[in-house]
Amino acid sequence: MSQHHFDCIVIGGGHAGVEAALASARMGLKTAMVTLSVETIGQMSCNPAIGGVGKGQLVREIDILGGEMGLAADRTGIQFRQLNTSKGQAVRSSRCQSDRKRYKLYMQQVVTQQENLTVIADQVMELIVSNGRVRGVKTEQGLELECLTVVITTGTFLQGRMHVGKEITSGGRRGERASVRLADNIRELGFEVLFFKTGTPPRLDGRTIDFSKLERQDSDNPPIPFSFRTKEIPKDQPLLPCHITHTSDATHEVIRAHMHESPMYSGQIKATGVRYCPSIEDKLKKFADKSTHHVFLEPEGMDTFEYYPNGVSTGLPLAVQEKFVRTIKGLEKVVITQPGYAIEHGVIPATELTATLETKKVAGLFLAGQINGTTGYEEAAAQGMIAGINAALQAKNQESFILGRHEAYTGVLIDDLTTKGTDEPYRMFTSRVEYRLIIREDNTDQRMAKYGRQFGLITEQEYDAIITKYALIEKEVEHLRNTSVVRVHNWIRF
Ligand SMILES: Cc1cc2nc3c(=O)[nH]c(=O)nc-3n(C[C@H](O)[C@H](O)[C@H](O)COP(=O)(O)OP(=O)(O)OC[C@H]3O[C@@H](n4cnc5c(N)ncnc54)[C@H](O)[C@@H]3O)c2cc1C
């Protein structure tokens, strides 16, 4: 019998896994994170950025519940921008460009130093289930870990298959193994496994980009932090510019000529792709009337010369990727450092879950992140937070925690997934949120600090500071309500 007993086991150390494991451990539960490698905890698989429209709201909600994503973004951001500032408060969101390497190192440090949290580098092969309840996990290295609750956050790894042109490799991310046995075991437990597709662009050597031809986009300065716990972004934190360029007729010609080699259009990939973050092949097919598409050249970090060309995700063969990127202004002599690729991965229909993210079939088993059919770090982390809190509450025999659609973006995300399901990768948008005039980024602390405090995930001092802030605002509003301004001649009399 197993020597190892935990209250909660989290499978995976991606964005969902990190928040789930930290929440459980910080709620006082003996927690284990079993993940393929410690060096990839907190890894950004695709674009080095946090936030964005609809996503910035999620980051703020994770933060006020005591999560780590906002703090990590503040500490490792290299460009911060408020989006939609010319529009109303309901659709304003924060976004930052992150230093990819520093972001994951920050997360690794927090996770490995967290009290009550043991990190095990191993692959979970099977769940131990008896009488309809999860009892633990079995790993590749022969460990049998017992527990009361399990959170699965396997992201793009569940039976993942990567495609570059005709070349297909089993893997969860470039250079990393897929999680195949666990997918089979999940099927044996009676769950259906569907497949979704996503993709990433090639990475470019910034030393071979001609920035002099391109439009420059600078950071807001001073930047506005994500976390209510960050007073300000330090003045000496370097802020880097992004640059904007565009695809051209020549780019589209190359891609069209090789469309038959794209795994998405050759019939090689059957899974449904991300509608709102399409590959460049998809853009050409779906928006055939457009003669150009934006490409944002985003720096990958402070001490790397790699650039991320946001907007040209592709599964075309490497030689074609090279050919088409060199038709883009500023990239005529560019060198590709890593090819773009498409990936298909297993997803469990989220209608199998309750609003706490526990499966209906197996008690004590929770699912969070991309495995539930979402796409994006923020969507994953928000689910990780809720699954982690609920897995901990269940292990403590306490009442579960459900956020309503009327009070949080996270509530809308989980309600949409668990009640309607999704037949394509789900991304958060402000338009999904019926109460967006009321639930906004700027009042997240007012709406949700009580929950962070309820679970002990934010301190009493932090909570009191928020109560004081809103008491002062209320006092001032009352003062303005009771003050009339009368204009007499040229004088103003109160
Ligand atoms: C090629 C690619 C392109 C993408 N493009 C986009 C995009 O354009 N836009 C967008 O919003 N998002 C994109 N994403 C998705 C984004 O990366 C994910 O949404 C996000 O990382 C999901 O977080 P997660 O925590 O669910 O899983 P992940 O970040 O994938 O983490 C999964 C974790 O589980 C671990 N793991 C897996 N199986 C096991 C096992 N059996 N035992 C132990 N540990 C295990 C892994 O080691 C890893 O730590 C892309 C991802 C990839 C790979």
XYZ file of C-alpha atoms and ligand atoms in Angstrom:
547
model
C 0.000 0.000 0.000
C 1.067 3.574 -0.631
C 3.369 5.359 1.777
C 2.228 8.709 0.432
C -0.983 10.328 1.459
C -2.138 13.773 0.409
C -5.394 15.656 0.839
C -5.338 16.927 -2.717
C -3.306 15.947 -5.792
C -3.043 18.316 -8.755
C -1.945 16.741 -12.048
C -0.058 19.320 -14.131
C 1.952 22.477 -13.482
C 0.570 24.737 -16.219
C -1.553 27.812 -15.581
C -4.511 25.871 -14.159
C -2.312 23.498 -12.159
C -0.284 26.259 -10.517
C -3.363 28.120 -9.248
C -5.147 24.934 -8.164
C -2.151 23.618 -6.222
C -1.366 26.972 -4.592
C -5.011 27.523 -3.573
C -5.278 24.073 -2.006
C -1.931 24.345 -0.177
C -2.674 27.884 1.013
C -6.008 26.665 2.408
C -3.956 24.388 4.658
C -4.358 21.113 2.741
C -1.472 18.695 2.259
C -1.151 19.034 -1.504
C 0.944 17.378 -4.221
C 1.549 18.726 -7.700
C 2.532 15.861 -9.999
C 3.842 17.307 -13.235
C 6.032 16.101 -16.082
C 8.906 18.436 -15.259
C 9.685 21.096 -12.656
C 11.426 23.242 -15.301
C 8.167 23.679 -17.240
C 5.970 24.734 -14.318
C 4.313 28.018 -15.382
C 5.445 27.633 -18.998
C 3.739 29.902 -21.534
C 3.155 27.520 -24.451
C 2.249 30.147 -26.994
C 2.316 33.949 -26.784
C 4.338 35.619 -24.032
C 1.497 37.806 -22.804
C -1.044 37.932 -19.983
C -4.468 39.579 -20.137
C -6.293 41.101 -23.098
C -9.921 41.908 -23.715
C -12.065 39.738 -21.421
C -8.927 38.052 -20.101
C -7.595 40.972 -18.039
C -10.846 40.715 -16.051
C -10.109 37.041 -15.315
C -6.577 37.883 -14.133
C -7.962 40.456 -11.685
C -10.489 37.919 -10.376
C -7.798 35.256 -9.916
C -5.748 37.859 -8.064
C -8.445 38.931 -5.630
C -9.112 35.262 -4.843
C -5.466 35.081 -3.758
C -4.057 33.582 -6.988
C -0.589 34.182 -8.403
C -1.062 35.086 -12.083
C -1.466 38.857 -11.569
C 1.595 39.090 -9.327
C 3.675 37.042 -11.788
C 2.556 39.307 -14.639
C 3.453 42.448 -12.668
C 6.906 41.158 -11.701
C 7.847 39.903 -15.158
C 5.979 42.256 -17.524
C 8.017 44.084 -20.166
C 5.171 46.089 -21.681
C 1.831 47.056 -20.113
C -1.190 48.450 -21.941
C -4.749 49.352 -21.070
C -6.943 48.236 -23.985
C -10.133 49.921 -25.225
C -9.457 53.139 -23.290
C -11.492 55.145 -25.824
C -14.517 52.973 -24.965
C -16.582 52.509 -21.817
C -15.400 50.924 -18.569
C -17.259 47.665 -19.295
C -14.918 46.692 -22.131
C -11.614 48.056 -20.812
C -9.019 45.406 -20.082
C -5.355 45.187 -19.136
C -2.714 43.300 -21.069
C 0.987 42.875 -20.590
C 3.788 41.427 -22.613
C 5.733 39.039 -20.377
C 9.315 37.934 -20.232
C 8.636 34.266 -21.023
C 11.596 32.872 -19.099
C 11.227 35.118 -16.054
C 7.490 34.374 -15.842
C 7.975 30.649 -15.458
C 10.967 31.061 -13.123
C 8.832 33.299 -10.913
C 6.079 30.645 -10.814
C 8.585 27.853 -10.150
C 9.996 29.756 -7.207
C 6.564 30.409 -5.698
C 5.379 26.817 -6.196
C 8.503 25.116 -4.884
C 8.616 27.365 -1.802
C 4.928 27.031 -0.944
C 4.225 25.502 2.442
C 2.054 22.309 2.329
C 2.902 21.760 -1.341
C 5.077 18.880 -2.580
C 6.162 18.925 -6.220
C 6.699 15.519 -7.847
C 8.221 15.328 -11.335
C 6.494 12.284 -12.793
C 3.727 11.310 -15.181
C 0.328 10.265 -13.862
C -0.729 7.169 -15.773
C -3.936 6.202 -14.008
C -6.423 7.388 -11.441
C -7.265 5.068 -8.551
C -11.050 4.970 -8.354
C -13.285 2.790 -6.201
C -16.998 2.926 -5.500
C -17.373 5.931 -7.783
C -14.819 8.001 -5.864
C -11.224 8.942 -6.702
C -8.750 7.586 -4.132
C -5.387 8.499 -5.655
C -3.110 8.261 -8.684
C -0.518 5.851 -10.104
C 2.575 7.281 -11.741
C 5.004 6.182 -14.422
C 7.786 5.752 -11.859
C 5.644 3.338 -9.868
C 4.360 5.650 -7.143
C 0.873 5.149 -5.754
C -0.268 8.354 -4.134
C -3.432 8.319 -2.042
C -5.613 11.367 -1.650
C -9.092 12.675 -0.999
C -9.425 14.821 -4.140
C -7.666 15.110 -7.531
C -7.564 18.041 -9.966
C -6.558 17.155 -13.554
C -5.020 20.060 -15.522
C -3.256 18.344 -18.411
C -3.713 21.191 -20.938
C -2.664 20.339 -24.488
C -0.901 17.145 -23.356
C -3.834 14.684 -23.278
C -3.046 12.505 -26.305
C -1.468 15.569 -27.965
C -0.279 15.316 -31.587
C 1.800 18.067 -33.183
C 1.746 18.848 -36.902
C 4.290 20.680 -39.089
C 3.193 20.107 -42.682
C 2.918 16.336 -43.179
C 5.119 15.588 -40.178
C 3.142 14.367 -37.151
C 4.749 13.872 -33.729
C 3.178 12.726 -30.493
C 3.701 15.468 -27.862
C 2.011 17.911 -25.516
C 4.144 20.864 -26.573
C 7.328 21.228 -28.630
C 9.981 18.953 -27.098
C 7.608 17.458 -24.491
C 5.866 14.075 -24.306
C 2.122 13.626 -24.638
C -0.013 12.105 -21.918
C -1.394 9.036 -23.689
C -1.978 6.399 -21.005
C -3.976 8.851 -18.871
C -6.241 9.576 -21.860
C -6.957 5.834 -22.198
C -7.601 5.557 -18.471
C -10.013 8.489 -18.593
C -11.926 6.669 -21.375
C -11.952 3.469 -19.293
C -13.635 5.465 -16.531
C -16.472 6.214 -18.947
C -15.580 9.718 -20.138
C -15.736 10.721 -23.780
C -12.514 12.316 -25.125
C -12.997 14.865 -27.944
C -10.207 16.625 -29.881
C -9.592 20.348 -30.314
C -6.827 22.054 -32.252
C -4.668 25.097 -31.621
C -1.456 26.416 -33.122
C 1.518 28.687 -32.656
C 3.649 30.832 -35.013
C 7.356 30.375 -35.725
C 9.744 32.286 -33.444
C 12.037 34.811 -35.102
C 15.595 36.019 -34.532
C 15.119 39.713 -33.658
C 18.638 40.518 -34.895
C 17.434 39.766 -38.426
C 14.329 42.015 -38.264
C 14.491 45.506 -39.815
C 12.602 47.478 -37.180
C 13.377 50.807 -38.876
C 10.596 50.100 -41.402
C 7.972 49.305 -38.807
C 5.446 51.106 -36.634
C 6.489 51.065 -32.986
C 4.108 50.491 -30.081
C 5.298 51.555 -26.631
C 4.134 50.570 -23.186
C 1.833 52.729 -21.098
C 4.038 54.628 -18.725
C 3.541 54.519 -15.817
C 2.053 51.049 -16.188
C -1.042 49.973 -14.242
C -0.416 46.718 -12.358
C -2.731 43.691 -12.479
C -2.540 42.788 -8.800
C -4.212 44.735 -6.011
C -1.117 43.736 -4.013
C 1.316 45.526 -6.377
C 1.489 49.175 -5.417
C 3.406 50.117 -8.544
C 5.576 48.526 -11.232
C 9.152 49.455 -10.174
C 10.486 52.371 -12.210
C 13.624 50.415 -13.073
C 11.661 47.449 -14.568
C 12.622 47.690 -18.273
C 9.743 48.328 -20.690
C 10.253 47.190 -24.284
C 8.404 48.249 -27.441
C 6.455 45.971 -29.778
C 6.300 46.617 -33.521
C 3.492 46.257 -36.019
C 3.758 44.968 -39.563
C 1.341 43.382 -42.058
C 1.023 40.434 -44.381
C 1.013 41.377 -48.080
C -0.338 40.046 -51.390
C 2.949 38.198 -51.776
C 2.490 36.513 -48.367
C -0.996 35.383 -49.273
C 0.189 34.083 -52.646
C 2.797 31.827 -50.997
C 0.319 30.509 -48.437
C -2.419 29.874 -51.031
C 0.049 28.040 -53.258
C 0.889 25.687 -50.370
C -2.539 25.412 -48.736
C -2.707 21.709 -49.656
C 0.344 21.153 -47.389
C -1.368 22.682 -44.361
C -2.527 19.907 -41.987
C -5.711 21.916 -41.351
C -6.673 21.833 -45.047
C -5.126 18.573 -46.259
C -7.555 16.568 -44.090
C -4.741 15.557 -41.705
C -6.297 17.472 -38.767
C -9.967 16.835 -38.125
C -10.256 18.576 -34.745
C -11.969 21.981 -34.374
C -9.657 24.990 -34.144
C -9.817 28.311 -32.283
C -12.271 30.598 -34.070
C -10.971 33.807 -32.487
C -7.252 33.065 -32.725
C -7.099 31.460 -36.185
C -4.034 30.267 -38.035
C -2.885 32.361 -41.005
C -4.227 29.583 -43.273
C -7.661 29.941 -41.601
C -7.560 33.718 -41.991
C -6.960 33.417 -45.718
C -9.780 30.890 -46.138
C -12.306 32.607 -43.886
C -11.546 36.252 -44.737
C -10.664 35.783 -48.408
C -11.590 39.414 -49.213
C -8.876 40.825 -46.907
C -5.646 41.687 -48.667
C -3.624 42.126 -45.462
C -3.556 41.034 -41.815
C -1.813 42.622 -38.822
C 1.313 41.001 -37.424
C 2.512 42.175 -33.993
C 6.193 41.555 -33.345
C 6.449 40.926 -29.625
C 9.755 40.552 -27.738
C 10.060 37.255 -25.847
C 12.055 38.751 -22.996
C 14.807 41.022 -21.767
C 17.750 38.733 -22.372
C 16.762 36.956 -25.543
C 16.745 38.098 -29.134
C 13.695 35.942 -29.985
C 10.506 37.555 -31.228
C 6.959 36.204 -31.337
C 5.087 37.200 -34.528
C 1.534 37.374 -33.189
C -0.960 36.746 -36.010
C 0.793 34.139 -38.152
C 0.163 30.895 -36.299
C 0.651 28.081 -38.802
C 0.983 24.359 -39.395
C 2.644 24.712 -42.827
C 6.007 22.984 -43.501
C 9.045 24.878 -42.230
C 10.297 25.738 -45.742
C 6.938 27.370 -46.540
C 6.941 29.222 -43.199
C 10.359 30.643 -44.113
C 9.149 31.655 -47.534
C 5.993 33.426 -46.404
C 7.421 35.298 -43.403
C 10.107 36.817 -45.631
C 7.408 38.486 -47.753
C 6.353 40.564 -44.715
C 7.697 44.116 -44.367
C 10.688 44.217 -42.006
C 11.085 40.431 -42.133
C 12.708 40.184 -45.595
C 15.871 38.647 -44.129
C 14.419 37.102 -41.027
C 15.734 33.829 -39.583
C 13.297 31.417 -37.942
C 14.588 30.067 -34.615
C 11.711 27.595 -33.996
C 9.019 26.479 -36.435
C 5.344 27.145 -35.850
C 3.124 24.086 -35.429
C -0.457 22.999 -34.956
C -1.497 20.709 -32.123
C -4.509 18.463 -31.580
C -5.267 17.448 -28.011
C -7.877 15.600 -25.977
C -10.707 17.460 -24.270
C -13.389 16.104 -21.923
C -16.829 17.627 -22.543
C -17.309 20.125 -19.723
C -20.978 19.167 -19.460
C -19.576 16.171 -17.510
C -18.849 18.671 -14.706
C -20.826 20.460 -12.033
C -20.328 24.197 -11.411
C -17.594 23.363 -8.867
C -15.674 21.663 -11.740
C -16.089 18.244 -10.098
C -16.973 15.430 -12.494
C -20.453 13.981 -12.189
C -19.147 10.437 -12.803
C -16.299 10.265 -10.289
C -16.672 11.984 -6.908
C -13.660 14.000 -5.750
C -12.283 14.307 -9.303
C -12.046 17.881 -10.628
C -10.974 19.087 -14.096
C -9.581 22.532 -14.938
C -7.998 24.361 -17.863
C -7.613 23.418 -21.496
C -8.828 19.850 -20.771
C -12.308 21.434 -20.398
C -12.200 22.833 -23.939
C -10.932 26.350 -23.247
C -7.966 28.106 -24.796
C -5.735 30.622 -23.066
C -3.670 30.925 -19.916
C -6.183 33.150 -18.117
C -9.186 30.902 -18.767
C -7.101 27.962 -17.501
C -5.877 29.775 -14.389
C -9.380 30.988 -13.448
C -10.688 27.413 -13.601
C -7.638 26.176 -11.683
C -8.479 28.621 -8.915
C -12.096 27.408 -8.620
C -11.210 23.710 -8.916
C -8.390 24.092 -6.359
C -10.631 25.885 -3.856
C -13.410 23.313 -4.285
C -11.071 20.323 -4.101
C -9.742 21.761 -0.832
C -13.215 22.516 0.526
C -14.370 18.977 -0.252
C -11.301 17.478 1.408
C -12.146 19.575 4.484
C -15.787 18.483 4.313
C -16.919 22.058 3.794
C -19.577 23.551 1.566
C -18.549 24.101 -2.059
C -17.947 27.453 -3.762
C -19.784 28.547 -6.916
C -19.464 31.970 -8.528
C -22.598 33.239 -10.300
C -22.812 34.801 -13.774
C -23.932 38.040 -12.102
C -20.798 38.426 -10.013
C -17.755 37.360 -12.033
C -16.299 36.615 -15.475
C -15.113 33.344 -13.925
C -18.752 32.560 -13.095
C -19.774 33.117 -16.726
C -16.874 31.012 -18.020
C -17.743 28.035 -15.825
C -21.493 28.360 -16.282
C -21.117 28.472 -20.093
C -18.835 25.441 -20.103
C -20.737 23.248 -17.689
C -24.281 24.025 -18.823
C -23.870 24.535 -22.585
C -20.564 22.802 -23.284
C -18.485 23.955 -26.229
C -17.838 22.453 -29.641
C -14.823 24.704 -30.320
C -11.997 26.068 -28.123
C -13.676 28.543 -25.731
C -12.135 31.977 -25.233
C -13.455 34.617 -22.841
C -14.904 37.870 -24.251
C -16.660 40.822 -22.656
C -19.619 40.103 -24.958
C -20.277 36.785 -23.192
C -20.913 38.611 -19.917
C -24.451 39.978 -19.637
C -23.626 42.014 -16.501
C -20.427 43.568 -17.897
C -21.544 47.081 -17.005
C -21.517 45.999 -13.375
C -18.735 43.416 -13.278
C -15.617 45.201 -14.506
C -11.871 45.138 -14.011
C -11.909 48.301 -11.924
C -14.292 46.974 -9.250
C -13.047 43.389 -8.948
C -11.802 43.987 -5.389
C -15.162 45.392 -4.312
C -17.054 42.429 -5.778
C -14.863 39.552 -4.797
C -12.458 40.344 -1.930
C -14.923 38.746 0.505
C -14.305 35.357 -1.128
C -10.533 35.673 -1.071
C -10.844 36.454 2.648
C -13.426 33.712 3.304
C -10.972 31.036 2.162
C -7.981 32.653 3.868
C -6.333 33.317 0.495
C -5.921 37.028 1.095
C -4.832 38.406 4.467
C -7.002 40.291 6.922
C -4.828 43.353 6.397
C -5.286 43.205 2.614
C -9.025 42.772 3.046
C -9.287 45.654 5.528
C -7.423 47.949 3.119
C -10.073 47.219 0.452
C -12.944 47.818 2.892
C -11.341 51.132 3.889
C -10.871 52.153 0.247
C -14.556 51.648 -0.556
C -15.689 53.288 2.697
C -13.709 56.394 1.695
C -15.194 56.341 -1.809
C -18.698 55.997 -0.342
C -18.037 58.859 2.080
C -16.888 61.106 -0.751
C -19.891 60.162 -2.907
C -22.158 61.002 0.040
C -20.347 64.304 0.463
C -20.855 65.158 -3.214
C -24.511 64.118 -2.985
C -25.096 66.515 -0.114
C -23.116 69.420 -1.532
C -24.762 71.863 -3.870
C -22.788 74.268 -5.956
C -24.466 77.597 -6.597
C -23.018 80.094 -9.029
C -23.337 83.673 -7.785
C -21.929 86.257 -10.210
C -18.421 85.062 -10.899
C -17.967 83.395 -7.524
C -18.672 79.830 -6.620
C -20.308 79.482 -3.193
C -20.553 76.072 -1.421
C 1.120 25.060 -29.792
C 0.191 25.780 -28.878
C -0.471 26.884 -29.336
C -1.351 27.576 -28.532
N -1.958 28.671 -29.018
C -2.754 29.407 -28.232
C -3.344 30.607 -28.723
O -3.148 30.993 -29.860
N -4.134 31.305 -27.901
C -4.387 30.891 -26.649
O -5.119 31.557 -25.932
N -3.845 29.758 -26.168
C -3.035 29.016 -26.933
N -2.486 27.862 -26.465
C -3.031 27.329 -25.280
C -2.423 27.688 -23.969
O -1.111 27.306 -23.948
C -3.241 26.923 -22.976
O -4.563 27.398 -23.025
C -2.811 26.982 -21.558
O -1.448 26.755 -21.417
C -3.596 25.932 -20.834
O -3.195 25.846 -19.520
P -3.365 24.501 -18.739
O -2.927 24.765 -17.355
O -4.723 23.968 -18.955
O -2.375 23.473 -19.443
P -0.836 23.548 -19.884
O -0.297 24.909 -19.739
O -0.773 22.882 -21.196
O -0.144 22.636 -18.780
C -0.363 21.250 -18.716
C 0.498 20.682 -17.617
O 0.151 19.335 -17.375
C 1.318 18.539 -17.240
N 0.910 17.176 -17.560
C 0.253 16.748 -18.653
N -0.024 15.433 -18.566
C 0.457 15.018 -17.365
C 0.470 13.767 -16.682
N -0.119 12.688 -17.179
N 1.080 13.704 -15.481
C 1.653 14.799 -14.938
N 1.647 16.008 -15.547
C 1.060 16.108 -16.731
C 2.318 19.197 -18.157
O 3.633 18.883 -17.796
C 1.991 20.674 -17.948
O 2.662 21.161 -16.812
C -1.586 27.139 -27.231
C -0.910 26.016 -26.755
C -0.016 25.337 -27.572
C 0.718 24.132 -27.049
